[in-house]
C-alpha cells in the first residue's frame, strides 16, 4: 500500500512538472535552429560581399598605377631612362624627384600600402621603390619578388602572393606582406604592389558578427592571403576541398567539429571569400536551451522524488503523531472537553486537532505578549546602558574644562547646557519615536560637547534633504555612531579629523551613513567586530555600535541592514538602512 501510495504521488508531482518543460524546451530549440539556419547564409553572404567590395577597391590601386605610370608614355619614358642610364643628368634627376614624390605621396595616402616597385628591364638591375627611391637589387632587403617576376615567361598577367620579408637585419621574425604582381611585359616591365595584410585582416575581424567566426580570402591558386584567424582551424586539404565546392553554402567536418561554410567568388579577380562559423558557436543558443531543458528535467525528477518521499513520509508520520498525541493528552488528563460524539477515526482526529489548535493559539498569544514586553524592557535597558557611559565621560570633561577656565562661564557653561539638552532628550519618553530633526539636533549638542573636549580636533558635516527631518526614528541612533567614530577613530588620529553624516531616501528605505577619516580598523579586528555583530554578543569595547545594532534588530527584526567597513589609516564607514517611518510610534 505504501509503495502504491508513493508511485501515485510521484506521478502527480512529476507529470505537471515535466510535460511543460519538455514541450517548451523542444519548441524553443527547434524554432531557434530554424531561424538561425534561415539567417546565417544571408548574413554571411552580405559580409563576404562587403569584404569583396573593400578588397577590390584596393586592387583597383594597381589599375591607377598602371594608368599613371605605364599608359602615360612621357612618364614611362622618363622612368625607363632613369633606370637604364648609368649616369644621372639634370633632366633625369629632376624627373626622378618628381616621380619619386608622386610615388611617396601615393604610398603615404594609403595606410594599407607598404610599398610598390616599378621595374623596367635594365643592365644595372635597378628598380624604383616608393619607399627608398632608385635602388639596385644587390643593395636591397627585398629581392624575392624579382625572382618570381623573372621566372614568369607567359603573357601579361596579374597574380598575388603572400610572403614574409625582413626589413632590417636585426629583426628576429619576418613581417608578412601580400604582393600583387602586374606583369606588363614578361621579364621586362612590371608593377609590384606590397600590401600590409594586417590592415585587411583588421577589417575582416571588425565585420565578424559571430564569436569564433573565421573570414579568409583565397587567391586564384587557392592560397590563403588574408585571414582574421591564423591558427590551425583548417588544413591544406580542407582549403582545397572548400575551393572545389560548387555550392555557396554547405557544412563540413573539421578537427574541431562541424563548421558552416559560406563562399563568394570574385569573377573579376578569381578570388574566393570564405566565412566559417563553428556549429558550437552558431547554434550556441539552441544548445544552451537543450542543456537547460535537460537540467530542468533532471531537477524536476530529483525534486519530484524528494518531494514525493517527503510528503508520503510526512503523512504517515503525522498520522502516527496525531494518534500518539491524542492518546497522550487523554492519559495526562488534559483540561479540555472531549468532543460530543466520535463517529469514526477521521472525526476523532479532526476534533482533537481543533481542540489542540485552540489551546496552541491561546498559548501563542500569551507568548507574543510576553515577548513584546521583554523587547520593551530590553530596549529601555539598552538605552540606560548607553546614557551612563556617556554621562560619565561628559561630566569628567566638564570638570577639567571648569578648572582650566578658572570658574569663568565660557566653555564649561556651554557644555553643561548641551549636556542638559541631551539628558532631557534621552530620559523623556525613551520608547517614543522622534523626528530626524530632533535626532539631528541632539547629535549636534553631543558634537558641541565633544568638540570642546578635544579642542576642535574634528569637524562634523551633515548632508540630508529637508524632507528627511519630518520622518521618524528611534532615539539615540546617531549619537552612539558618532561616539564610536570619535573614541575609536578621531581620538587616536594625528592631525584634524572629519566626520560626515549622510541621510538619503530611496524606494521606501532610509540610508544612514557615518564616515570618519580616523585611524581605521585592522582587518582582523574588523572581522571580529562583524562576527560579534552577527552573534549578538553584548560585552565589547564598541558598546554604542553593538547596542545600536541590537536596538535596530528589536525594532525592525530582519527588515534592516547594518554594515561596517574600514581601512587602516584611511577611516571607517558605518551604514544603516532602515524602513522609512512617516508616523510616530509609541
Short mmCIF file of N, CA and C in Angstrom, two decimals, residues 146-260:
data_model
loop_
_atom_site.label_atom_id
_atom_site.label_comp_id
_atom_site.label_asym_id
_atom_site.label_seq_id
_atom_site.Cartn_x
_atom_site.Cartn_y
_atom_site.Cartn_z
N UNK A 146 61.67 39.73 -57.28
CA UNK A 146 62.34 39.77 -58.56
C UNK A 146 62.47 38.36 -59.14
N UNK A 147 62.73 37.39 -58.24
CA UNK A 147 62.87 36.02 -58.72
C UNK A 147 61.56 35.51 -59.30
N UNK A 148 60.43 35.79 -58.61
CA UNK A 148 59.13 35.36 -59.14
C UNK A 148 58.81 36.08 -60.45
N UNK A 149 59.17 37.35 -60.51
CA UNK A 149 58.89 38.14 -61.72
C UNK A 149 59.68 37.58 -62.90
N UNK A 150 60.97 37.31 -62.69
CA UNK A 150 61.80 36.83 -63.79
C UNK A 150 61.47 35.39 -64.18
N UNK A 151 60.92 34.61 -63.23
CA UNK A 151 60.59 33.21 -63.55
C UNK A 151 59.33 33.10 -64.41
N UNK A 152 58.57 34.17 -64.48
CA UNK A 152 57.34 34.11 -65.28
C UNK A 152 57.66 34.50 -66.73
N UNK A 153 57.22 33.66 -67.67
CA UNK A 153 57.54 33.91 -69.08
C UNK A 153 56.30 33.88 -69.96
N UNK A 154 55.13 33.92 -69.38
CA UNK A 154 53.91 33.86 -70.18
C UNK A 154 53.45 35.23 -70.63
N UNK A 155 52.18 35.33 -71.03
CA UNK A 155 51.62 36.60 -71.46
C UNK A 155 51.44 37.54 -70.27
N UNK A 156 51.14 38.82 -70.50
CA UNK A 156 50.89 39.76 -69.39
C UNK A 156 49.84 39.18 -68.43
N UNK A 157 50.12 39.33 -67.14
CA UNK A 157 49.28 38.66 -66.15
C UNK A 157 49.36 39.38 -64.80
N UNK A 158 48.29 39.17 -64.03
CA UNK A 158 48.26 39.65 -62.64
C UNK A 158 48.10 38.44 -61.72
N UNK A 159 48.86 38.41 -60.63
CA UNK A 159 48.68 37.36 -59.62
C UNK A 159 49.11 37.89 -58.26
N UNK A 160 48.82 37.11 -57.24
CA UNK A 160 49.03 37.53 -55.85
C UNK A 160 49.82 36.47 -55.09
N UNK A 161 50.68 36.92 -54.17
CA UNK A 161 51.47 36.00 -53.35
C UNK A 161 51.61 36.60 -51.95
N UNK A 162 51.41 35.76 -50.94
CA UNK A 162 51.69 36.17 -49.57
C UNK A 162 53.08 35.69 -49.20
N UNK A 163 53.91 36.57 -48.69
CA UNK A 163 55.28 36.22 -48.37
C UNK A 163 55.74 36.97 -47.12
N UNK A 164 56.89 36.57 -46.58
CA UNK A 164 57.46 37.16 -45.37
C UNK A 164 58.80 37.78 -45.73
N UNK A 165 59.02 39.00 -45.24
CA UNK A 165 60.29 39.68 -45.51
C UNK A 165 60.80 40.30 -44.22
N UNK A 166 62.11 40.53 -44.16
CA UNK A 166 62.74 41.25 -43.06
C UNK A 166 63.22 42.60 -43.59
N UNK A 167 62.69 43.65 -43.00
CA UNK A 167 63.10 44.99 -43.43
C UNK A 167 64.48 45.37 -42.90
N UNK A 168 64.87 44.77 -41.77
CA UNK A 168 66.17 45.07 -41.18
C UNK A 168 66.83 43.75 -40.75
N UNK A 169 68.16 43.76 -40.69
CA UNK A 169 68.89 42.55 -40.35
C UNK A 169 68.68 42.13 -38.90
N UNK A 170 68.39 43.10 -38.02
CA UNK A 170 68.27 42.76 -36.61
C UNK A 170 66.89 42.20 -36.26
N UNK A 171 65.97 42.17 -37.20
CA UNK A 171 64.64 41.64 -36.91
C UNK A 171 64.72 40.13 -36.68
N UNK A 172 64.11 39.68 -35.57
CA UNK A 172 64.12 38.26 -35.25
C UNK A 172 63.09 37.48 -36.06
N UNK A 173 61.95 38.09 -36.31
CA UNK A 173 60.90 37.41 -37.06
C UNK A 173 60.50 38.29 -38.25
N UNK A 174 60.23 37.65 -39.40
CA UNK A 174 59.88 38.44 -40.59
C UNK A 174 58.47 39.02 -40.48
N UNK A 175 58.18 39.99 -41.36
CA UNK A 175 56.87 40.63 -41.43
C UNK A 175 56.13 40.12 -42.64
N UNK A 176 54.87 39.78 -42.45
CA UNK A 176 54.06 39.25 -43.55
C UNK A 176 53.55 40.39 -44.42
N UNK A 177 53.65 40.22 -45.74
CA UNK A 177 53.07 41.16 -46.69
C UNK A 177 52.41 40.35 -47.81
N UNK A 178 51.49 41.00 -48.50
CA UNK A 178 50.86 40.40 -49.67
C UNK A 178 51.27 41.21 -50.88
N UNK A 179 51.83 40.53 -51.87
CA UNK A 179 52.38 41.19 -53.05
C UNK A 179 51.48 40.93 -54.25
N UNK A 180 51.11 42.03 -54.94
CA UNK A 180 50.31 41.94 -56.16
C UNK A 180 51.26 42.20 -57.36
N UNK A 181 51.34 41.22 -58.23
CA UNK A 181 52.19 41.32 -59.41
C UNK A 181 51.33 41.72 -60.60
N UNK A 182 51.80 42.75 -61.32
CA UNK A 182 51.16 43.16 -62.57
C UNK A 182 52.25 43.16 -63.64
N UNK A 183 52.36 42.05 -64.35
CA UNK A 183 53.41 41.90 -65.37
C UNK A 183 52.87 42.45 -66.68
N UNK A 184 53.46 43.58 -67.11
CA UNK A 184 53.00 44.23 -68.34
C UNK A 184 53.70 43.63 -69.56
N UNK A 185 55.01 43.41 -69.41
CA UNK A 185 55.79 42.72 -70.45
C UNK A 185 56.63 41.69 -69.72
N UNK A 186 56.41 40.41 -69.96
CA UNK A 186 57.12 39.37 -69.19
C UNK A 186 58.63 39.58 -69.19
N UNK A 187 59.20 39.55 -67.98
CA UNK A 187 60.65 39.70 -67.74
C UNK A 187 61.19 41.04 -68.23
N UNK A 188 60.30 42.00 -68.51
CA UNK A 188 60.75 43.32 -69.00
C UNK A 188 60.19 44.44 -68.14
N UNK A 189 58.87 44.48 -68.00
CA UNK A 189 58.22 45.60 -67.32
C UNK A 189 57.19 45.02 -66.33
N UNK A 190 57.24 45.54 -65.09
CA UNK A 190 56.27 45.08 -64.08
C UNK A 190 56.06 46.11 -63.00
N UNK A 191 54.83 46.10 -62.46
CA UNK A 191 54.48 46.94 -61.30
C UNK A 191 54.13 45.99 -60.16
N UNK A 192 54.85 46.11 -59.06
CA UNK A 192 54.68 45.20 -57.92
C UNK A 192 54.18 46.03 -56.75
N UNK A 193 53.00 45.67 -56.21
CA UNK A 193 52.37 46.39 -55.10
C UNK A 193 52.40 45.51 -53.85
N UNK A 194 52.96 46.03 -52.74
CA UNK A 194 53.05 45.32 -51.46
C UNK A 194 52.01 45.87 -50.49
N UNK A 195 51.15 45.00 -49.99
CA UNK A 195 50.05 45.37 -49.10
C UNK A 195 50.35 44.85 -47.70
N UNK A 196 49.99 45.67 -46.70
CA UNK A 196 50.06 45.20 -45.31
C UNK A 196 48.83 44.35 -45.01
N UNK A 197 48.97 43.05 -44.85
CA UNK A 197 47.78 42.20 -44.63
C UNK A 197 47.09 42.49 -43.31
N UNK A 198 47.84 43.03 -42.34
CA UNK A 198 47.23 43.29 -41.03
C UNK A 198 46.08 44.28 -41.17
N UNK A 199 46.22 45.25 -42.05
CA UNK A 199 45.16 46.23 -42.25
C UNK A 199 43.90 45.55 -42.77
N UNK A 200 44.05 44.69 -43.76
CA UNK A 200 42.90 43.99 -44.34
C UNK A 200 42.31 43.02 -43.32
N UNK A 201 43.18 42.34 -42.56
CA UNK A 201 42.69 41.36 -41.59
C UNK A 201 41.96 42.03 -40.44
N UNK A 202 42.35 43.26 -40.09
CA UNK A 202 41.59 44.00 -39.08
C UNK A 202 40.20 44.33 -39.58
N UNK A 203 40.09 44.64 -40.87
CA UNK A 203 38.76 44.89 -41.45
C UNK A 203 37.92 43.62 -41.36
N UNK A 204 38.50 42.48 -41.71
CA UNK A 204 37.77 41.22 -41.63
C UNK A 204 37.36 40.91 -40.19
N UNK A 205 38.23 41.23 -39.25
CA UNK A 205 37.93 40.95 -37.85
C UNK A 205 36.81 41.85 -37.34
N UNK A 206 36.77 43.10 -37.82
CA UNK A 206 35.76 44.05 -37.35
C UNK A 206 34.37 43.72 -37.85
N UNK A 207 34.26 43.10 -39.01
CA UNK A 207 32.93 42.88 -39.59
C UNK A 207 32.35 41.53 -39.19
N UNK A 208 33.09 40.72 -38.43
CA UNK A 208 32.53 39.44 -38.00
C UNK A 208 31.38 39.69 -37.03
N UNK A 209 30.35 38.89 -37.13
CA UNK A 209 29.16 39.05 -36.29
C UNK A 209 28.97 37.92 -35.30
N UNK A 210 29.71 36.82 -35.46
CA UNK A 210 29.57 35.69 -34.55
C UNK A 210 30.90 35.42 -33.87
N UNK A 211 30.81 35.07 -32.59
CA UNK A 211 32.03 34.72 -31.87
C UNK A 211 32.63 33.45 -32.46
N UNK A 212 33.91 33.49 -32.74
CA UNK A 212 34.58 32.34 -33.35
C UNK A 212 34.46 32.28 -34.85
N UNK A 213 33.85 33.30 -35.50
CA UNK A 213 33.70 33.28 -36.96
C UNK A 213 35.05 33.54 -37.61
N UNK A 214 35.36 32.78 -38.67
CA UNK A 214 36.61 32.90 -39.40
C UNK A 214 36.32 33.40 -40.82
N UNK A 215 36.96 34.49 -41.20
CA UNK A 215 36.85 35.02 -42.56
C UNK A 215 38.22 34.95 -43.20
N UNK A 216 38.31 34.40 -44.42
CA UNK A 216 39.59 34.38 -45.11
C UNK A 216 39.36 34.48 -46.61
N UNK A 217 40.44 34.90 -47.29
CA UNK A 217 40.39 35.14 -48.73
C UNK A 217 41.41 34.23 -49.41
N UNK A 218 40.95 33.53 -50.45
CA UNK A 218 41.82 32.66 -51.24
C UNK A 218 42.13 33.33 -52.57
N UNK A 219 43.40 33.27 -52.98
CA UNK A 219 43.75 33.85 -54.26
C UNK A 219 43.40 32.86 -55.38
N UNK A 220 43.83 33.17 -56.61
CA UNK A 220 43.48 32.35 -57.76
C UNK A 220 44.09 30.94 -57.68
N UNK A 221 45.14 30.75 -56.85
CA UNK A 221 45.75 29.44 -56.67
C UNK A 221 45.27 28.75 -55.39
N UNK A 222 44.21 29.27 -54.80
CA UNK A 222 43.61 28.71 -53.58
C UNK A 222 44.55 28.77 -52.38
N UNK A 223 45.37 29.80 -52.34
CA UNK A 223 46.22 30.05 -51.19
C UNK A 223 45.57 31.13 -50.32
N UNK A 224 45.65 30.97 -49.00
CA UNK A 224 45.08 31.97 -48.08
C UNK A 224 46.00 33.18 -48.05
N UNK A 225 45.46 34.32 -48.45
CA UNK A 225 46.26 35.54 -48.44
C UNK A 225 45.82 36.50 -47.34
N UNK A 226 44.56 36.46 -46.95
CA UNK A 226 44.08 37.27 -45.83
C UNK A 226 43.19 36.39 -44.95
N UNK A 227 43.33 36.58 -43.63
CA UNK A 227 42.51 35.80 -42.70
C UNK A 227 42.50 36.52 -41.36
N UNK A 228 41.33 36.50 -40.72
CA UNK A 228 41.25 37.08 -39.38
C UNK A 228 41.63 36.07 -38.30
N UNK A 229 42.05 34.88 -38.71
CA UNK A 229 42.45 33.83 -37.77
C UNK A 229 43.66 33.10 -38.35
N UNK A 230 44.71 32.96 -37.55
CA UNK A 230 45.94 32.37 -38.05
C UNK A 230 46.29 31.05 -37.36
N UNK A 231 45.27 30.43 -36.76
CA UNK A 231 45.52 29.14 -36.12
C UNK A 231 45.38 28.00 -37.12
N UNK A 232 45.32 26.79 -36.59
CA UNK A 232 45.20 25.58 -37.42
C UNK A 232 43.75 25.13 -37.52
N UNK A 233 42.88 26.07 -37.80
CA UNK A 233 41.46 25.72 -37.88
C UNK A 233 41.20 24.83 -39.09
N UNK A 234 41.88 25.12 -40.22
CA UNK A 234 41.73 24.31 -41.43
C UNK A 234 43.09 23.79 -41.87
N UNK A 235 43.10 22.57 -42.39
CA UNK A 235 44.28 22.02 -43.00
C UNK A 235 44.28 22.39 -44.49
N UNK A 236 45.44 22.13 -45.14
CA UNK A 236 45.53 22.47 -46.57
C UNK A 236 44.50 21.72 -47.40
N UNK A 237 44.26 20.44 -47.07
CA UNK A 237 43.27 19.69 -47.83
C UNK A 237 41.86 20.23 -47.61
N UNK A 238 41.62 20.80 -46.41
CA UNK A 238 40.32 21.42 -46.16
C UNK A 238 40.12 22.64 -47.05
N UNK A 239 41.18 23.45 -47.20
CA UNK A 239 41.09 24.65 -48.05
C UNK A 239 40.80 24.25 -49.49
N UNK A 240 41.50 23.23 -49.97
CA UNK A 240 41.28 22.78 -51.35
C UNK A 240 39.87 22.24 -51.54
N UNK A 241 39.36 21.54 -50.54
CA UNK A 241 38.01 20.99 -50.63
C UNK A 241 36.97 22.10 -50.67
N UNK A 242 37.19 23.14 -49.85
CA UNK A 242 36.27 24.29 -49.86
C UNK A 242 36.29 24.98 -51.21
N UNK A 243 37.49 25.19 -51.76
CA UNK A 243 37.61 25.91 -53.03
C UNK A 243 36.96 25.13 -54.17
N UNK A 244 36.96 23.80 -54.10
CA UNK A 244 36.41 22.99 -55.20
C UNK A 244 34.90 22.83 -55.14
N UNK A 245 34.27 23.20 -54.02
CA UNK A 245 32.82 23.04 -53.91
C UNK A 245 32.10 24.05 -54.80
N UNK A 246 31.11 23.55 -55.53
CA UNK A 246 30.33 24.43 -56.41
C UNK A 246 29.25 25.19 -55.65
N UNK A 247 28.80 24.66 -54.52
CA UNK A 247 27.74 25.31 -53.74
C UNK A 247 28.32 26.47 -52.94
N UNK A 248 27.47 27.48 -52.73
CA UNK A 248 27.90 28.65 -51.93
C UNK A 248 27.67 28.44 -50.45
N UNK A 249 26.84 27.46 -50.07
CA UNK A 249 26.53 27.22 -48.66
C UNK A 249 26.60 25.72 -48.40
N UNK A 250 27.37 25.33 -47.41
CA UNK A 250 27.46 23.91 -47.07
C UNK A 250 28.13 23.78 -45.70
N UNK A 251 28.04 22.57 -45.15
CA UNK A 251 28.70 22.23 -43.88
C UNK A 251 29.84 21.28 -44.16
N UNK A 252 30.87 21.35 -43.30
CA UNK A 252 31.98 20.42 -43.46
C UNK A 252 32.51 20.03 -42.08
N UNK A 253 33.11 18.85 -42.02
CA UNK A 253 33.70 18.36 -40.80
C UNK A 253 35.16 18.78 -40.72
N UNK A 254 35.56 19.26 -39.55
CA UNK A 254 36.95 19.63 -39.30
C UNK A 254 37.41 18.95 -38.02
N UNK A 255 38.65 19.20 -37.68
CA UNK A 255 39.18 18.61 -36.44
C UNK A 255 38.49 19.15 -35.20
N UNK A 256 37.81 20.29 -35.36
CA UNK A 256 37.11 20.91 -34.23
C UNK A 256 35.60 20.77 -34.34
N UNK A 257 35.14 19.88 -35.19
CA UNK A 257 33.70 19.65 -35.30
C UNK A 257 33.12 20.23 -36.57
N UNK A 258 31.78 20.21 -36.67
CA UNK A 258 31.09 20.73 -37.84
C UNK A 258 31.26 22.24 -37.95
N UNK A 259 31.39 22.71 -39.20
CA UNK A 259 31.57 24.13 -39.48
C UNK A 259 30.64 24.51 -40.62
N UNK A 260 29.94 25.64 -40.47
CA UNK A 260 29.09 26.17 -41.54
C UNK A 260 29.95 27.04 -42.46
#
